[in-house]
Amino acid sequence: MYFLTLELINACNMTCKYCYLGSKKNKLMTKNTIERSIDICINEAVKQYDKKLDVCLIGGEPLMAYDNMVYTVNLTNRKCEEKGISVFYNTIINGTLLNKEMMDFFIKERFDLKISLDGSESVHNLNRFYNDGSGSYNDVVDKLDLIRDYEKATGKKCSVANVITKNNVDKLKDTIIHIHNLGFKRLESGINIYDDWDTPYLEILKEQINLAFDYYITKKMEGDSFYWFFIEKKLRNYFTDVEFYGCRAGLYSSYINVDGQIYTCKEVENRDFLIGAEDKGLYPDKIRNLIRKQSIYNECMDCSYLSHCSARGCIIENFEINGDIYKPVQIKCLETKIVFDMFKNKIGKEQEESFRKFYERMNSNV
């Protein structure tokens, strides 16, 4: 499968404290750029053995470019049908602009849907607010009926993305419970790498991860289908070896920004990660050079979790924070150690063997 992330608009109706975009360009992707981008990625999908293309439509807030979204899907459907390519769609939205027309479209095209929600009203509104400073929580949860309609019609589960920051980390367990109690079954948590995670906050993070893990495992043992990607990904890494730069972003994926520049997975202010342009195509030599990069940062050499750590291999984040593709982002490193230490203390020998066999089977089937 080939993965395309298309930035349809670089603008948003909100001003989240931790927004990775920083200052917005307030630009809309042109239809010519959309078409050329789709052509490039369909050409890559044709090379894949399974002839599949996964298209993620993002912003800013992509629903501000809803007409562009519909145009992109209709165009991609037609082009993929001509080439014998199976196409799948997903999007990440803040939920505030969602309406029935949009949801009917997502249902019809069988989108995978992800909504940003950081927790309860007081927690969510700490960081996710409109340009006038007012919180967005109520406008998101008001869409719960639409989300349930989507889940019933598609048989899919809407995912929630929440960001763990210094100003909400003390409510992490409560956040997991709140999102679960709202009826969501898929949760993707990510830590804010731009915060300065000093010792007091790391202690809070450690305590809250342990408490949230206990709640999660209890629900799993009760037979609940709740799936917390943050923990599940760490479990898989803990019991299997992880390659450096294992995602191979750039080889099987492209991120195309609103200006038509092609990057590995997100826009980075460095020409080394610019792997193409919609009017010129991909730059194979640059992609090959990135994929070949293999090294170990000196301070990682003696870490007992070295072969299980995916944090050290995210070369984009490493460069963005440290200016060095091999130097891991400190909070990602510490987060990994916190979770792995927790596994070591909480998973018994019998469970450990079961987990290891399970992930070995999973990897052999990939």
Coordinates of C-alpha atoms in Angstrom, one line a residue, residues 103-104 106-108 110 146-156:
M103 CA -21.0 12.9 7.7
D104 CA -23.1 11.4 4.9
F106 CA -17.8 10.2 5.0
I107 CA -20.2 7.3 5.3
K108 CA -20.7 7.0 1.5
R110 CA -16.2 4.8 3.9
L146 CA -23.5 12.1 14.0
I147 CA -20.5 10.0 15.1
R148 CA -22.8 7.2 16.3
D149 CA -24.7 7.4 13.0
Y150 CA -21.3 7.0 11.2
E151 CA -20.3 4.0 13.3
K152 CA -23.6 2.3 12.8
A153 CA -23.6 2.8 9.1
T154 CA -20.0 1.9 8.4
G155 CA -19.3 -0.7 11.1
K156 CA -16.1 1.4 11.8

